[in-house]
Amino acid sequence: MRKLLQPLRLIIQACFMAGLFLPFLPFADIVGQKIWITILFCGVFFCGWICPFGALQDWLGWIAQKIHLPRYKLPQKYQQYAQLLRYVLYGLSTLNLVFYFLNSRFYFGHSVAVGMWDWVNGSVLIFFLLATLFTDRPFCNYFCVHGAAMGVWGVLRPFGIARKEDTCVHCERCDKACPMNIPVSGTPFVRHPSCINCMKCVTACPKNCVRFTLIKRP
């Protein structure tokens, strides 16, 4: 079953990407609005499985790996502070201090769907896609206020990714696989607001000790 997770995620991402071009397929943002309530129980699936801009970052990252471009991850001592940026931006956005480039994710979907192009948003979009060739999901990690909003609501979810500490060999493959640079190997349950439920940590674990399951209260 674990081996099917990433192919299944790829198919779902491709369907929603195709929805930008084909009107008879579901549009990602509409589906995202309808499944919002699931965040309270299972965390954020929209970013990892549905968002076309997130999918495009994943695919470009995969291509970069295949052609052996250098890939970088911030050390955790810096990541924990850098990742706060999107929550600061989210806080500012609630005060209607919205920065123009924060609309890049929406701009990507709507510009493809309706054929509109804005050189400012378009330039920012291209910048983040180029950055994706060298690091995982840079926009999602540090600038996506919509992902930040969903993540905040999903912190107390009863279902999520858990790690069995008694069988874990601390190989840290789950950490390396995580596109959001979350230290999965350092916690029994991933309650991080940046988790997008992409399940890459689940499929990367050689001992099958990382699973999506009901949280066991201490």
mmCIF file of C-alpha atoms in Angstrom:
data_model
loop_
_atom_site.group_PDB
_atom_site.id
_atom_site.type_symbol
_atom_site.label_atom_id
_atom_site.label_comp_id
_atom_site.label_asym_id
_atom_site.label_seq_id
_atom_site.Cartn_x
_atom_site.Cartn_y
_atom_site.Cartn_z
ATOM 1 C CA MET A 1 0.000 0.000 0.000
ATOM 2 C CA ARG A 2 2.836 2.411 0.848
ATOM 3 C CA LYS A 3 4.283 1.959 -2.627
ATOM 4 C CA LEU A 4 1.016 3.154 -4.172
ATOM 5 C CA LEU A 5 0.837 6.428 -2.204
ATOM 6 C CA GLN A 6 3.136 8.525 -4.377
ATOM 7 C CA PRO A 7 1.806 7.252 -7.741
ATOM 8 C CA LEU A 8 -1.723 7.935 -6.445
ATOM 9 C CA ARG A 9 -0.723 11.431 -5.329
ATOM 10 C CA LEU A 10 0.829 12.091 -8.733
ATOM 11 C CA ILE A 11 -2.386 11.039 -10.518
ATOM 12 C CA ILE A 12 -4.516 13.284 -8.297
ATOM 13 C CA GLN A 13 -2.137 16.222 -8.755
ATOM 14 C CA ALA A 14 -2.190 15.686 -12.528
ATOM 15 C CA CYS A 15 -6.004 15.641 -12.566
ATOM 16 C CA PHE A 16 -6.240 18.966 -10.774
ATOM 17 C CA MET A 17 -3.511 20.421 -12.975
ATOM 18 C CA ALA A 18 -5.531 19.307 -16.005
ATOM 19 C CA GLY A 19 -8.551 21.008 -14.424
ATOM 20 C CA LEU A 20 -6.888 24.341 -15.236
ATOM 21 C CA PHE A 21 -7.201 23.510 -18.927
ATOM 22 C CA LEU A 22 -10.277 21.281 -19.101
ATOM 23 C CA PRO A 23 -13.550 22.754 -17.781
ATOM 24 C CA PHE A 24 -15.133 19.355 -17.110
ATOM 25 C CA LEU A 25 -12.461 18.526 -14.500
ATOM 26 C CA PRO A 26 -12.602 19.988 -10.940
ATOM 27 C CA PHE A 27 -10.916 23.338 -10.273
ATOM 28 C CA ALA A 28 -8.521 23.009 -7.353
ATOM 29 C CA ASP A 29 -9.559 26.096 -5.362
ATOM 30 C CA ILE A 30 -13.249 25.150 -5.480
ATOM 31 C CA VAL A 31 -12.437 21.681 -4.130
ATOM 32 C CA GLY A 32 -10.168 23.250 -1.524
ATOM 33 C CA GLN A 33 -13.066 25.307 -0.193
ATOM 34 C CA LYS A 34 -15.302 22.253 0.037
ATOM 35 C CA ILE A 35 -12.810 20.096 1.960
ATOM 36 C CA TRP A 36 -11.748 22.805 4.422
ATOM 37 C CA ILE A 37 -13.461 21.048 7.347
ATOM 38 C CA THR A 38 -11.229 17.977 6.882
ATOM 39 C CA ILE A 39 -8.229 20.064 7.984
ATOM 40 C CA LEU A 40 -9.559 20.006 11.546
ATOM 41 C CA PHE A 41 -9.473 16.196 11.576
ATOM 42 C CA CYS A 42 -6.672 15.165 9.202
ATOM 43 C CA GLY A 43 -4.537 18.249 8.613
ATOM 44 C CA VAL A 44 -3.659 19.845 5.293
ATOM 45 C CA PHE A 45 -4.136 17.647 2.213
ATOM 46 C CA PHE A 46 -4.839 20.479 -0.229
ATOM 47 C CA CYS A 47 -1.216 21.629 -0.466
ATOM 48 C CA GLY A 48 0.245 18.147 -0.859
ATOM 49 C CA TRP A 49 -2.353 16.537 -3.116
ATOM 50 C CA ILE A 50 -4.474 19.166 -4.881
ATOM 51 C CA CYS A 51 -2.731 22.540 -5.307
ATOM 52 C CA PRO A 52 -1.462 22.833 -8.923
ATOM 53 C CA PHE A 53 1.277 25.296 -7.963
ATOM 54 C CA GLY A 54 2.506 22.902 -5.287
ATOM 55 C CA ALA A 55 2.395 20.050 -7.796
ATOM 56 C CA LEU A 56 4.427 22.033 -10.306
ATOM 57 C CA GLN A 57 7.066 22.683 -7.652
ATOM 58 C CA ASP A 58 7.159 18.944 -6.869
ATOM 59 C CA TRP A 59 7.585 18.019 -10.523
ATOM 60 C CA LEU A 60 10.318 20.564 -11.155
ATOM 61 C CA GLY A 61 12.117 19.332 -8.055
ATOM 62 C CA TRP A 62 11.908 15.765 -9.365
ATOM 63 C CA ILE A 63 13.346 16.855 -12.727
ATOM 64 C CA ALA A 64 16.159 18.723 -10.938
ATOM 65 C CA GLN A 65 17.058 15.556 -9.044
ATOM 66 C CA LYS A 66 17.058 13.472 -12.218
ATOM 67 C CA ILE A 67 19.463 15.855 -13.980
ATOM 68 C CA HIS A 68 21.584 16.063 -10.828
ATOM 69 C CA LEU A 69 21.240 19.741 -10.090
ATOM 70 C CA PRO A 70 22.544 20.672 -6.626
ATOM 71 C CA ARG A 71 19.751 20.618 -4.052
ATOM 72 C CA TYR A 72 19.790 22.520 -0.776
ATOM 73 C CA LYS A 73 17.910 22.389 2.517
ATOM 74 C CA LEU A 74 18.228 24.923 5.262
ATOM 75 C CA PRO A 75 19.719 23.490 8.470
ATOM 76 C CA GLN A 76 17.039 23.140 11.125
ATOM 77 C CA LYS A 77 18.590 25.863 13.283
ATOM 78 C CA TYR A 78 17.774 28.306 10.468
ATOM 79 C CA GLN A 79 14.685 26.585 9.057
ATOM 80 C CA GLN A 80 12.699 26.975 12.263
ATOM 81 C CA TYR A 81 13.057 30.735 11.995
ATOM 82 C CA ALA A 82 12.850 31.095 8.206
ATOM 83 C CA GLN A 83 9.603 29.134 8.118
ATOM 84 C CA LEU A 84 8.050 31.611 10.534
ATOM 85 C CA LEU A 85 8.033 34.119 7.666
ATOM 86 C CA ARG A 86 4.881 32.713 6.106
ATOM 87 C CA TYR A 87 3.054 32.976 9.446
ATOM 88 C CA VAL A 88 4.193 36.562 9.853
ATOM 89 C CA LEU A 89 2.933 37.254 6.338
ATOM 90 C CA TYR A 90 -0.315 35.459 7.175
ATOM 91 C CA GLY A 91 -0.744 37.670 10.222
ATOM 92 C CA LEU A 92 -0.157 40.773 8.145
ATOM 93 C CA SER A 93 -2.615 39.549 5.520
ATOM 94 C CA THR A 94 -5.352 39.338 8.157
ATOM 95 C CA LEU A 95 -4.761 43.048 8.730
ATOM 96 C CA ASN A 96 -5.267 43.630 4.995
ATOM 97 C CA LEU A 97 -1.544 44.285 4.558
ATOM 98 C CA VAL A 98 -1.361 41.863 1.655
ATOM 99 C CA PHE A 99 1.764 41.856 -0.437
ATOM 100 C CA TYR A 100 1.209 41.615 -4.166
ATOM 101 C CA PHE A 101 3.462 38.603 -4.682
ATOM 102 C CA LEU A 102 1.539 36.546 -2.116
ATOM 103 C CA ASN A 103 -1.112 36.029 -4.795
ATOM 104 C CA SER A 104 1.331 33.977 -6.887
ATOM 105 C CA ARG A 105 -0.397 30.657 -6.167
ATOM 106 C CA PHE A 106 -3.818 31.999 -7.134
ATOM 107 C CA TYR A 107 -2.311 33.825 -10.073
ATOM 108 C CA PHE A 108 -0.822 30.599 -11.435
ATOM 109 C CA GLY A 109 -4.168 28.819 -11.478
ATOM 110 C CA HIS A 110 -6.258 31.674 -12.808
ATOM 111 C CA SER A 111 -3.745 32.833 -15.412
ATOM 112 C CA VAL A 112 -3.661 29.323 -16.889
ATOM 113 C CA ALA A 113 -7.436 28.923 -16.683
ATOM 114 C CA VAL A 114 -8.435 32.252 -18.222
ATOM 115 C CA GLY A 115 -5.286 33.179 -20.121
ATOM 116 C CA MET A 116 -4.517 36.381 -18.220
ATOM 117 C CA TRP A 117 -0.911 37.458 -17.609
ATOM 118 C CA ASP A 118 0.403 40.067 -15.223
ATOM 119 C CA TRP A 119 4.114 40.778 -15.534
ATOM 120 C CA VAL A 120 4.658 41.437 -11.810
ATOM 121 C CA ASN A 121 2.962 38.276 -10.544
ATOM 122 C CA GLY A 122 4.315 36.377 -13.538
ATOM 123 C CA SER A 123 7.900 37.410 -12.801
ATOM 124 C CA VAL A 124 7.557 36.420 -9.144
ATOM 125 C CA LEU A 125 6.020 33.126 -10.215
ATOM 126 C CA ILE A 126 8.940 32.364 -12.516
ATOM 127 C CA PHE A 127 11.409 33.264 -9.763
ATOM 128 C CA PHE A 128 9.885 30.723 -7.369
ATOM 129 C CA LEU A 129 9.748 28.022 -10.040
ATOM 130 C CA LEU A 130 13.426 28.557 -10.829
ATOM 131 C CA ALA A 131 14.227 28.420 -7.107
ATOM 132 C CA THR A 132 12.405 25.076 -6.992
ATOM 133 C CA LEU A 133 15.169 23.596 -9.127
ATOM 134 C CA PHE A 134 17.510 24.000 -6.159
ATOM 135 C CA THR A 135 15.309 23.595 -3.081
ATOM 136 C CA ASP A 136 11.994 21.937 -2.218
ATOM 137 C CA ARG A 137 8.808 24.018 -2.451
ATOM 138 C CA PRO A 138 10.332 27.448 -1.676
ATOM 139 C CA PHE A 139 7.024 29.303 -2.035
ATOM 140 C CA CYS A 140 5.137 26.796 0.120
ATOM 141 C CA ASN A 141 7.838 26.766 2.785
ATOM 142 C CA TYR A 142 8.287 30.473 3.315
ATOM 143 C CA PHE A 143 5.679 32.601 1.545
ATOM 144 C CA CYS A 144 2.322 30.844 1.113
ATOM 145 C CA VAL A 145 -0.117 32.571 3.465
ATOM 146 C CA HIS A 146 -2.952 30.269 2.384
ATOM 147 C CA GLY A 147 -0.953 27.206 3.394
ATOM 148 C CA ALA A 148 -0.096 28.926 6.672
ATOM 149 C CA ALA A 149 -3.783 29.569 7.383
ATOM 150 C CA MET A 150 -4.693 25.943 6.767
ATOM 151 C CA GLY A 151 -1.740 24.690 8.780
ATOM 152 C CA VAL A 152 -2.688 26.721 11.835
ATOM 153 C CA TRP A 153 -6.177 25.181 11.838
ATOM 154 C CA GLY A 154 -4.774 21.666 11.455
ATOM 155 C CA VAL A 155 -2.395 21.695 14.415
ATOM 156 C CA LEU A 156 -4.822 19.896 16.771
ATOM 157 C CA ARG A 157 -5.973 17.249 14.285
ATOM 158 C CA PRO A 158 -6.603 13.759 15.727
ATOM 159 C CA PHE A 159 -5.316 11.985 12.585
ATOM 160 C CA GLY A 160 -1.857 12.503 11.177
ATOM 161 C CA ILE A 161 1.627 11.130 10.610
ATOM 162 C CA ALA A 162 2.998 9.188 13.557
ATOM 163 C CA ARG A 163 6.403 7.570 14.056
ATOM 164 C CA LYS A 164 6.827 4.383 16.097
ATOM 165 C CA GLU A 165 9.816 5.174 18.256
ATOM 166 C CA ASP A 166 10.414 1.566 19.304
ATOM 167 C CA THR A 167 11.087 0.393 15.720
ATOM 168 C CA CYS A 168 12.680 3.571 14.337
ATOM 169 C CA VAL A 169 16.375 3.163 13.444
ATOM 170 C CA HIS A 170 16.931 6.932 13.145
ATOM 171 C CA CYS A 171 18.151 6.752 9.562
ATOM 172 C CA GLU A 172 16.556 10.185 8.995
ATOM 173 C CA ARG A 173 15.296 9.244 5.539
ATOM 174 C CA CYS A 174 11.937 10.713 6.508
ATOM 175 C CA ASP A 175 13.635 14.057 7.208
ATOM 176 C CA LYS A 176 15.421 14.018 3.856
ATOM 177 C CA ALA A 177 12.217 13.136 1.992
ATOM 178 C CA CYS A 178 10.098 15.884 3.565
ATOM 179 C CA PRO A 179 9.677 18.815 1.109
ATOM 180 C CA MET A 180 8.689 21.098 3.984
ATOM 181 C CA ASN A 181 11.930 20.335 5.845
ATOM 182 C CA ILE A 182 10.169 19.030 8.972
ATOM 183 C CA PRO A 183 12.315 16.956 11.386
ATOM 184 C CA VAL A 184 10.005 13.925 11.327
ATOM 185 C CA SER A 185 12.585 11.708 13.034
ATOM 186 C CA GLY A 186 12.575 13.948 16.087
ATOM 187 C CA THR A 187 8.926 13.588 17.089
ATOM 188 C CA PRO A 188 6.490 10.706 17.712
ATOM 189 C CA PHE A 189 3.717 12.634 15.957
ATOM 190 C CA VAL A 190 4.036 15.294 13.264
ATOM 191 C CA ARG A 191 1.956 18.159 14.563
ATOM 192 C CA HIS A 192 3.878 20.749 12.585
ATOM 193 C CA PRO A 193 1.636 23.397 10.953
ATOM 194 C CA SER A 194 3.707 23.210 7.768
ATOM 195 C CA CYS A 195 2.980 19.501 7.200
ATOM 196 C CA ILE A 196 1.177 19.036 3.865
ATOM 197 C CA ASN A 197 0.453 15.289 4.264
ATOM 198 C CA CYS A 198 2.371 14.450 1.101
ATOM 199 C CA MET A 199 3.282 11.103 2.727
ATOM 200 C CA LYS A 200 6.826 11.204 1.393
ATOM 201 C CA CYS A 201 8.121 10.424 4.875
ATOM 202 C CA VAL A 202 5.789 7.415 5.000
ATOM 203 C CA THR A 203 7.052 5.960 1.725
ATOM 204 C CA ALA A 204 10.692 6.775 2.535
ATOM 205 C CA CYS A 205 10.777 4.863 5.836
ATOM 206 C CA PRO A 206 12.603 1.512 5.359
ATOM 207 C CA LYS A 207 11.108 0.048 8.562
ATOM 208 C CA ASN A 208 7.468 1.014 7.982
ATOM 209 C CA CYS A 209 7.400 2.852 11.299
ATOM 210 C CA VAL A 210 6.054 6.140 9.883
ATOM 211 C CA ARG A 211 2.324 5.964 9.239
ATOM 212 C CA PHE A 212 -0.792 8.081 8.843
ATOM 213 C CA THR A 213 -2.945 7.085 11.782
ATOM 214 C CA LEU A 214 -5.015 8.150 14.766
ATOM 215 C CA ILE A 215 -2.992 9.980 17.384
ATOM 216 C CA LYS A 216 -2.511 8.198 20.665
ATOM 217 C CA ARG A 217 -2.951 10.592 23.515
ATOM 218 C CA PRO A 218 -0.266 10.374 26.229
#
